[in-house]
PDB file of C-alpha atoms in Angstrom:
ATOM      1  CA  UNK A   1     -84.511 -60.850 145.964  1.00 63.00           C
ATOM      2  CA  UNK A   2     -87.770 -62.674 146.736  1.00 78.00           C
ATOM      3  CA  UNK A   3     -85.962 -65.977 147.172  1.00 87.00           C
ATOM      4  CA  UNK A   4     -83.873 -66.534 150.293  1.00 93.00           C
ATOM      5  CA  UNK A   5     -80.643 -68.522 150.557  1.00 96.00           C
ATOM      6  CA  UNK A   6     -81.013 -70.939 153.467  1.00 97.00           C
ATOM      7  CA  UNK A   7     -77.424 -72.173 153.528  1.00 98.00           C
ATOM      8  CA  UNK A   8     -74.413 -72.566 151.242  1.00 98.00           C
ATOM      9  CA  UNK A   9     -71.923 -75.382 151.775  1.00 98.00           C
ATOM     10  CA  UNK A  10     -68.567 -76.336 150.249  1.00 98.00           C
ATOM     11  CA  UNK A  11     -68.098 -79.546 148.279  1.00 98.00           C
ATOM     12  CA  UNK A  12     -64.805 -80.151 150.085  1.00 97.00           C
ATOM     13  CA  UNK A  13     -66.663 -80.181 153.422  1.00 97.00           C
ATOM     14  CA  UNK A  14     -69.563 -82.406 152.363  1.00 97.00           C
ATOM     15  CA  UNK A  15     -67.987 -84.721 149.772  1.00 97.00           C
ATOM     16  CA  UNK A  16     -67.146 -87.589 152.123  1.00 96.00           C
ATOM     17  CA  UNK A  17     -70.541 -87.691 153.833  1.00 96.00           C
ATOM     18  CA  UNK A  18     -72.418 -87.454 150.538  1.00 96.00           C
ATOM     19  CA  UNK A  19     -70.455 -90.380 149.144  1.00 94.00           C
ATOM     20  CA  UNK A  20     -71.065 -92.553 152.191  1.00 95.00           C
ATOM     21  CA  UNK A  21     -74.828 -91.941 152.304  1.00 96.00           C
ATOM     22  CA  UNK A  22     -75.725 -91.633 148.628  1.00 96.00           C
ATOM     23  CA  UNK A  23     -76.173 -95.310 147.755  1.00 92.00           C
ATOM     24  CA  UNK A  24     -78.416 -95.914 150.761  1.00 94.00           C
ATOM     25  CA  UNK A  25     -80.589 -92.864 150.137  1.00 96.00           C
ATOM     26  CA  UNK A  26     -80.477 -92.365 146.371  1.00 96.00           C
ATOM     27  CA  UNK A  27     -79.710 -95.784 144.977  1.00 95.00           C
ATOM     28  CA  UNK A  28     -77.005 -96.699 142.483  1.00 93.00           C
ATOM     29  CA  UNK A  29     -75.273 -93.914 140.579  1.00 95.00           C
ATOM     30  CA  UNK A  30     -75.592 -93.898 136.784  1.00 93.00           C
ATOM     31  CA  UNK A  31     -71.822 -94.201 136.414  1.00 86.00           C
ATOM     32  CA  UNK A  32     -68.876 -95.218 138.543  1.00 85.00           C
ATOM     33  CA  UNK A  33     -66.906 -92.034 137.970  1.00 90.00           C
ATOM     34  CA  UNK A  34     -66.198 -90.219 141.206  1.00 94.00           C
ATOM     35  CA  UNK A  35     -67.937 -86.814 141.107  1.00 96.00           C
ATOM     36  CA  UNK A  36     -65.621 -83.811 141.383  1.00 97.00           C
ATOM     37  CA  UNK A  37     -68.261 -81.272 142.436  1.00 98.00           C
ATOM     38  CA  UNK A  38     -71.927 -80.809 143.350  1.00 98.00           C
ATOM     39  CA  UNK A  39     -73.029 -80.576 139.695  1.00 98.00           C
ATOM     40  CA  UNK A  40     -71.474 -83.929 138.823  1.00 97.00           C
ATOM     41  CA  UNK A  41     -72.893 -85.508 141.985  1.00 98.00           C
ATOM     42  CA  UNK A  42     -76.472 -84.431 141.199  1.00 97.00           C
ATOM     43  CA  UNK A  43     -76.203 -85.488 137.553  1.00 96.00           C
ATOM     44  CA  UNK A  44     -74.956 -88.921 138.626  1.00 97.00           C
ATOM     45  CA  UNK A  45     -78.527 -89.680 139.755  1.00 96.00           C
ATOM     46  CA  UNK A  46     -80.729 -88.773 136.754  1.00 94.00           C
ATOM     47  CA  UNK A  47     -83.615 -90.995 137.901  1.00 93.00           C
ATOM     48  CA  UNK A  48     -83.865 -89.271 141.286  1.00 95.00           C
ATOM     49  CA  UNK A  49     -86.544 -86.571 141.355  1.00 94.00           C
ATOM     50  CA  UNK A  50     -85.703 -82.995 142.228  1.00 95.00           C
ATOM     51  CA  UNK A  51     -87.763 -83.285 145.429  1.00 95.00           C
ATOM     52  CA  UNK A  52     -85.949 -86.415 146.586  1.00 96.00           C
ATOM     53  CA  UNK A  53     -82.534 -84.937 145.756  1.00 97.00           C
ATOM     54  CA  UNK A  54     -83.444 -81.736 147.596  1.00 97.00           C
ATOM     55  CA  UNK A  55     -84.529 -83.652 150.706  1.00 97.00           C
ATOM     56  CA  UNK A  56     -81.253 -85.574 150.702  1.00 98.00           C
ATOM     57  CA  UNK A  57     -79.030 -82.526 150.190  1.00 98.00           C
ATOM     58  CA  UNK A  58     -80.953 -80.397 152.681  1.00 97.00           C
ATOM     59  CA  UNK A  59     -80.773 -83.121 155.319  1.00 97.00           C
ATOM     60  CA  UNK A  60     -76.996 -83.407 154.868  1.00 96.00           C
ATOM     61  CA  UNK A  61     -76.460 -79.636 154.935  1.00 97.00           C
ATOM     62  CA  UNK A  62     -78.690 -78.795 157.877  1.00 96.00           C
ATOM     63  CA  UNK A  63     -77.959 -81.759 160.152  1.00 94.00           C
ATOM     64  CA  UNK A  64     -74.196 -81.275 160.031  1.00 95.00           C
ATOM     65  CA  UNK A  65     -72.020 -78.410 161.214  1.00 94.00           C
ATOM     66  CA  UNK A  66     -70.745 -77.454 157.774  1.00 97.00           C
ATOM     67  CA  UNK A  67     -69.571 -73.877 157.357  1.00 97.00           C
ATOM     68  CA  UNK A  68     -72.117 -71.552 155.802  1.00 98.00           C
ATOM     69  CA  UNK A  69     -70.227 -69.762 153.014  1.00 98.00           C
ATOM     70  CA  UNK A  70     -73.180 -67.856 151.540  1.00 98.00           C
ATOM     71  CA  UNK A  71     -71.545 -64.451 151.922  1.00 97.00           C
ATOM     72  CA  UNK A  72     -68.221 -65.483 150.341  1.00 97.00           C
ATOM     73  CA  UNK A  73     -69.892 -67.418 147.512  1.00 98.00           C
ATOM     74  CA  UNK A  74     -72.416 -64.746 146.515  1.00 97.00           C
ATOM     75  CA  UNK A  75     -69.700 -62.087 146.640  1.00 97.00           C
ATOM     76  CA  UNK A  76     -67.522 -64.122 144.260  1.00 97.00           C
ATOM     77  CA  UNK A  77     -70.511 -64.711 141.971  1.00 98.00           C
ATOM     78  CA  UNK A  78     -71.423 -61.029 141.814  1.00 97.00           C
ATOM     79  CA  UNK A  79     -67.841 -60.153 140.863  1.00 96.00           C
ATOM     80  CA  UNK A  80     -68.591 -61.794 137.521  1.00 97.00           C
ATOM     81  CA  UNK A  81     -71.364 -59.306 136.719  1.00 96.00           C
ATOM     82  CA  UNK A  82     -70.850 -56.328 134.425  1.00 92.00           C
ATOM     83  CA  UNK A  83     -72.845 -54.221 136.921  1.00 89.00           C
ATOM     84  CA  UNK A  84     -73.481 -55.924 140.261  1.00 86.00           C
ATOM     85  CA  UNK A  85     -75.353 -52.870 141.546  1.00 85.00           C
ATOM     86  CA  UNK A  86     -78.267 -53.506 139.144  1.00 87.00           C
ATOM     87  CA  UNK A  87     -79.001 -57.096 140.198  1.00 91.00           C
ATOM     88  CA  UNK A  88     -77.325 -59.999 141.967  1.00 95.00           C
ATOM     89  CA  UNK A  89     -76.264 -63.152 140.164  1.00 97.00           C
ATOM     90  CA  UNK A  90     -78.761 -65.229 142.127  1.00 96.00           C
ATOM     91  CA  UNK A  91     -81.610 -62.853 141.282  1.00 96.00           C
ATOM     92  CA  UNK A  92     -80.859 -63.221 137.587  1.00 96.00           C
ATOM     93  CA  UNK A  93     -80.556 -67.021 137.682  1.00 97.00           C
ATOM     94  CA  UNK A  94     -83.623 -67.623 139.840  1.00 96.00           C
ATOM     95  CA  UNK A  95     -85.726 -65.242 137.741  1.00 95.00           C
ATOM     96  CA  UNK A  96     -85.188 -67.444 134.690  1.00 97.00           C
ATOM     97  CA  UNK A  97     -85.584 -70.628 136.711  1.00 96.00           C
ATOM     98  CA  UNK A  98     -88.954 -69.329 137.926  1.00 94.00           C
ATOM     99  CA  UNK A  99     -89.995 -68.862 134.291  1.00 96.00           C
ATOM    100  CA  UNK A 100     -89.328 -72.539 133.552  1.00 96.00           C
ATOM    101  CA  UNK A 101     -90.993 -73.812 136.717  1.00 94.00           C
ATOM    102  CA  UNK A 102     -94.161 -71.834 135.950  1.00 93.00           C
ATOM    103  CA  UNK A 103     -94.502 -73.258 132.450  1.00 94.00           C
ATOM    104  CA  UNK A 104     -92.576 -70.598 130.536  1.00 96.00           C
ATOM    105  CA  UNK A 105     -89.985 -71.073 127.803  1.00 96.00           C
ATOM    106  CA  UNK A 106     -86.452 -69.670 127.478  1.00 97.00           C
ATOM    107  CA  UNK A 107     -84.516 -68.970 124.277  1.00 96.00           C
ATOM    108  CA  UNK A 108     -82.115 -71.730 125.274  1.00 98.00           C
ATOM    109  CA  UNK A 109     -81.411 -73.878 128.314  1.00 98.00           C
ATOM    110  CA  UNK A 110     -77.881 -72.461 128.260  1.00 98.00           C
ATOM    111  CA  UNK A 111     -77.012 -68.861 129.025  1.00 98.00           C
ATOM    112  CA  UNK A 112     -74.274 -66.432 129.935  1.00 98.00           C
ATOM    113  CA  UNK A 113     -74.996 -64.465 133.090  1.00 98.00           C
ATOM    114  CA  UNK A 114     -74.598 -61.191 131.177  1.00 96.00           C
ATOM    115  CA  UNK A 115     -72.579 -59.809 128.260  1.00 93.00           C
ATOM    116  CA  UNK A 116     -69.279 -60.059 130.144  1.00 94.00           C
ATOM    117  CA  UNK A 117     -69.623 -63.857 129.780  1.00 97.00           C
ATOM    118  CA  UNK A 118     -67.811 -64.555 133.040  1.00 98.00           C
ATOM    119  CA  UNK A 119     -70.423 -67.105 134.109  1.00 98.00           C
ATOM    120  CA  UNK A 120     -72.325 -69.881 132.337  1.00 98.00           C
ATOM    121  CA  UNK A 121     -75.755 -71.038 133.494  1.00 98.00           C
ATOM    122  CA  UNK A 122     -77.377 -74.334 132.508  1.00 98.00           C
ATOM    123  CA  UNK A 123     -81.019 -75.141 133.257  1.00 98.00           C
ATOM    124  CA  UNK A 124     -81.703 -78.831 133.817  1.00 97.00           C
ATOM    125  CA  UNK A 125     -85.050 -80.613 133.857  1.00 96.00           C
ATOM    126  CA  UNK A 126     -85.329 -83.033 136.752  1.00 93.00           C
ATOM    127  CA  UNK A 127     -88.604 -84.854 137.015  1.00 83.00           C
ATOM    128  CA  UNK A 128     -91.815 -84.420 135.047  1.00 81.00           C
ATOM    129  CA  UNK A 129     -92.027 -80.623 135.066  1.00 80.00           C
ATOM    130  CA  UNK A 130     -89.469 -79.327 137.561  1.00 92.00           C
ATOM    131  CA  UNK A 131     -86.185 -77.599 136.819  1.00 96.00           C
ATOM    132  CA  UNK A 132     -83.006 -76.638 138.640  1.00 97.00           C
ATOM    133  CA  UNK A 133     -80.009 -74.623 137.492  1.00 98.00           C
ATOM    134  CA  UNK A 134     -76.280 -75.253 137.631  1.00 98.00           C
ATOM    135  CA  UNK A 135     -73.799 -72.393 137.376  1.00 98.00           C
ATOM    136  CA  UNK A 136     -70.135 -72.019 136.420  1.00 98.00           C
ATOM    137  CA  UNK A 137     -68.305 -68.842 137.460  1.00 98.00           C
ATOM    138  CA  UNK A 138     -64.912 -67.519 136.445  1.00 98.00           C
ATOM    139  CA  UNK A 139     -62.676 -67.431 139.513  1.00 97.00           C
ATOM    140  CA  UNK A 140     -59.006 -67.744 140.492  1.00 95.00           C
ATOM    141  CA  UNK A 141     -60.184 -70.394 142.948  1.00 92.00           C
ATOM    142  CA  UNK A 142     -61.240 -73.951 142.034  1.00 96.00           C
ATOM    143  CA  UNK A 143     -64.249 -74.561 144.263  1.00 96.00           C
ATOM    144  CA  UNK A 144     -67.723 -76.052 144.278  1.00 98.00           C
ATOM    145  CA  UNK A 145     -70.572 -74.870 146.491  1.00 98.00           C
ATOM    146  CA  UNK A 146     -74.248 -75.702 146.883  1.00 98.00           C
ATOM    147  CA  UNK A 147     -76.873 -73.043 147.561  1.00 98.00           C
ATOM    148  CA  UNK A 148     -80.062 -74.211 149.248  1.00 98.00           C
ATOM    149  CA  UNK A 149     -82.774 -71.602 148.743  1.00 96.00           C
ATOM    150  CA  UNK A 150     -86.429 -70.991 149.459  1.00 95.00           C
ATOM    151  CA  UNK A 151     -89.086 -68.994 147.562  1.00 90.00           C
ATOM    152  CA  UNK A 152     -91.733 -66.827 149.294  1.00 87.00           C
ATOM    153  CA  UNK A 153     -94.341 -69.556 148.712  1.00 86.00           C
ATOM    154  CA  UNK A 154     -92.191 -72.000 150.671  1.00 87.00           C
ATOM    155  CA  UNK A 155     -90.897 -73.993 147.707  1.00 88.00           C
ATOM    156  CA  UNK A 156     -87.247 -74.951 148.120  1.00 93.00           C
ATOM    157  CA  UNK A 157     -84.571 -76.015 145.680  1.00 96.00           C
ATOM    158  CA  UNK A 158     -80.809 -76.216 145.192  1.00 98.00           C
ATOM    159  CA  UNK A 159     -78.246 -74.513 142.980  1.00 98.00           C
ATOM    160  CA  UNK A 160     -74.856 -76.210 142.472  1.00 98.00           C
ATOM    161  CA  UNK A 161     -72.111 -73.713 141.610  1.00 98.00           C
ATOM    162  CA  UNK A 162     -68.637 -74.397 140.240  1.00 98.00           C
ATOM    163  CA  UNK A 163     -65.899 -71.770 140.453  1.00 98.00           C
ATOM    164  CA  UNK A 164     -63.160 -72.347 137.896  1.00 98.00           C
ATOM    165  CA  UNK A 165     -60.194 -70.507 136.406  1.00 97.00           C
ATOM    166  CA  UNK A 166     -60.935 -71.992 132.965  1.00 97.00           C
ATOM    167  CA  UNK A 167     -64.427 -71.445 131.566  1.00 97.00           C
ATOM    168  CA  UNK A 168     -63.403 -72.124 127.965  1.00 97.00           C
ATOM    169  CA  UNK A 169     -64.824 -75.643 127.637  1.00 97.00           C
ATOM    170  CA  UNK A 170     -68.174 -74.943 129.268  1.00 98.00           C
ATOM    171  CA  UNK A 171     -68.431 -71.598 127.427  1.00 98.00           C
ATOM    172  CA  UNK A 172     -67.867 -73.332 124.092  1.00 98.00           C
ATOM    173  CA  UNK A 173     -70.544 -75.886 124.966  1.00 98.00           C
ATOM    174  CA  UNK A 174     -72.962 -73.112 125.917  1.00 98.00           C
ATOM    175  CA  UNK A 175     -72.302 -71.203 122.685  1.00 98.00           C
ATOM    176  CA  UNK A 176     -72.851 -74.357 120.625  1.00 98.00           C
ATOM    177  CA  UNK A 177     -76.238 -74.772 122.317  1.00 97.00           C
ATOM    178  CA  UNK A 178     -77.358 -71.250 121.443  1.00 97.00           C
ATOM    179  CA  UNK A 179     -76.659 -69.578 124.770  1.00 98.00           C
ATOM    180  CA  UNK A 180     -78.118 -66.111 125.329  1.00 97.00           C
ATOM    181  CA  UNK A 181     -77.364 -63.370 127.867  1.00 97.00           C
ATOM    182  CA  UNK A 182     -79.640 -63.769 130.876  1.00 97.00           C
ATOM    183  CA  UNK A 183     -79.335 -60.117 131.878  1.00 95.00           C
ATOM    184  CA  UNK A 184     -79.284 -57.108 129.563  1.00 90.00           C
ATOM    185  CA  UNK A 185     -78.547 -53.454 130.299  1.00 86.00           C
ATOM    186  CA  UNK A 186     -80.288 -50.423 128.853  1.00 72.00           C
ATOM    187  CA  UNK A 187     -78.038 -48.494 126.391  1.00 67.00           C
ATOM    188  CA  UNK A 188     -77.954 -45.298 128.481  1.00 48.00           C
ATOM    189  CA  UNK A 189     -77.457 -47.269 131.678  1.00 55.00           C
ATOM    190  CA  UNK A 190     -74.741 -49.303 129.986  1.00 57.00           C
ATOM    191  CA  UNK A 191     -72.899 -46.135 128.943  1.00 55.00           C
ATOM    192  CA  UNK A 192     -72.988 -44.805 132.491  1.00 60.00           C
ATOM    193  CA  UNK A 193     -71.723 -48.112 133.822  1.00 56.00           C
ATOM    194  CA  UNK A 194     -68.845 -48.255 131.354  1.00 56.00           C
ATOM    195  CA  UNK A 195     -67.746 -44.807 132.522  1.00 56.00           C
ATOM    196  CA  UNK A 196     -67.981 -45.821 136.176  1.00 53.00           C
ATOM    197  CA  UNK A 197     -66.172 -49.112 135.569  1.00 55.00           C
ATOM    198  CA  UNK A 198     -63.293 -47.283 133.900  1.00 53.00           C
ATOM    199  CA  UNK A 199     -62.939 -45.024 136.914  1.00 45.00           C
ATOM    200  CA  UNK A 200     -63.176 -47.956 139.320  1.00 50.00           C
ATOM    201  CA  UNK A 201     -60.555 -49.882 137.341  1.00 49.00           C
ATOM    202  CA  UNK A 202     -58.065 -47.028 137.529  1.00 46.00           C
ATOM    203  CA  UNK A 203     -58.717 -46.602 141.258  1.00 43.00           C
ATOM    204  CA  UNK A 204     -58.377 -50.341 141.810  1.00 46.00           C
ATOM    205  CA  UNK A 205     -55.054 -50.433 139.939  1.00 45.00           C
ATOM    206  CA  UNK A 206     -53.658 -47.632 142.087  1.00 40.00           C
ATOM    207  CA  UNK A 207     -54.858 -49.344 145.245  1.00 39.00           C
ATOM    208  CA  UNK A 208     -53.376 -52.656 144.129  1.00 41.00           C
ATOM    209  CA  UNK A 209     -50.019 -51.041 143.378  1.00 41.00           C
ATOM    210  CA  UNK A 210     -49.909 -49.456 146.826  1.00 38.00           C
ATOM    211  CA  UNK A 211     -50.929 -52.595 148.703  1.00 37.00           C
ATOM    212  CA  UNK A 212     -48.843 -55.018 146.620  1.00 38.00           C
ATOM    213  CA  UNK A 213     -51.260 -57.859 147.436  1.00 35.00           C
ATOM    214  CA  UNK A 214     -54.726 -58.953 146.320  1.00 36.00           C
ATOM    215  CA  UNK A 215     -57.054 -59.843 149.141  1.00 39.00           C
ATOM    216  CA  UNK A 216     -58.581 -63.237 148.562  1.00 53.00           C
ATOM    217  CA  UNK A 217     -62.162 -63.564 149.816  1.00 58.00           C
ATOM    218  CA  UNK A 218     -61.672 -67.306 150.301  1.00 58.00           C
ATOM    219  CA  UNK A 219     -58.492 -66.989 152.403  1.00 55.00           C
ATOM    220  CA  UNK A 220     -60.335 -67.687 155.619  1.00 53.00           C
ATOM    221  CA  UNK A 221     -61.976 -70.905 154.367  1.00 59.00           C
TER     222      UNK A 221
END
């Protein structure tokens, strides 16, 4: 991936500090509802430019000793891919975001990560001609994280991610807005992957039966 993740932080770690500093640095929120995750927090300040929001979030993340959960978050995101070995979730999302930020057009501003539809991506315009993305991933955990990332040319941005056990509402909204699959697989490649996934599933079931317990990647957080 050309882009590099600088740091990933948990909403539960940063929520209190964001709330205490937001009014001073970003002004009054558009509504009085308490945000439940990073996506809701960012959308509560529609008049704030992407650059100003980035500076605020980056300052909070980098000046405080919040845990960096990049590895755990990206692993959970890639579990939602039909074939994680062909591309990472972040590669797919940032590829389409790059299209928008270089003047291109997408079929819709809503998309499913791939045909498995285990993740919903929404592209949001923030400022005159700048975009960011927000992502919703299927997960047994209810969590919110924020990726701060940098492109090779030095441009930085943010990606709020929500992990949820119930994607039905956001999936229905995406479908109503004409969502498309952000990543497609070649027919021959897809056939090979289906065969491999069937083998992996059987192996995983046997392993699960022998261990009697599913390892949770977020257990240590």
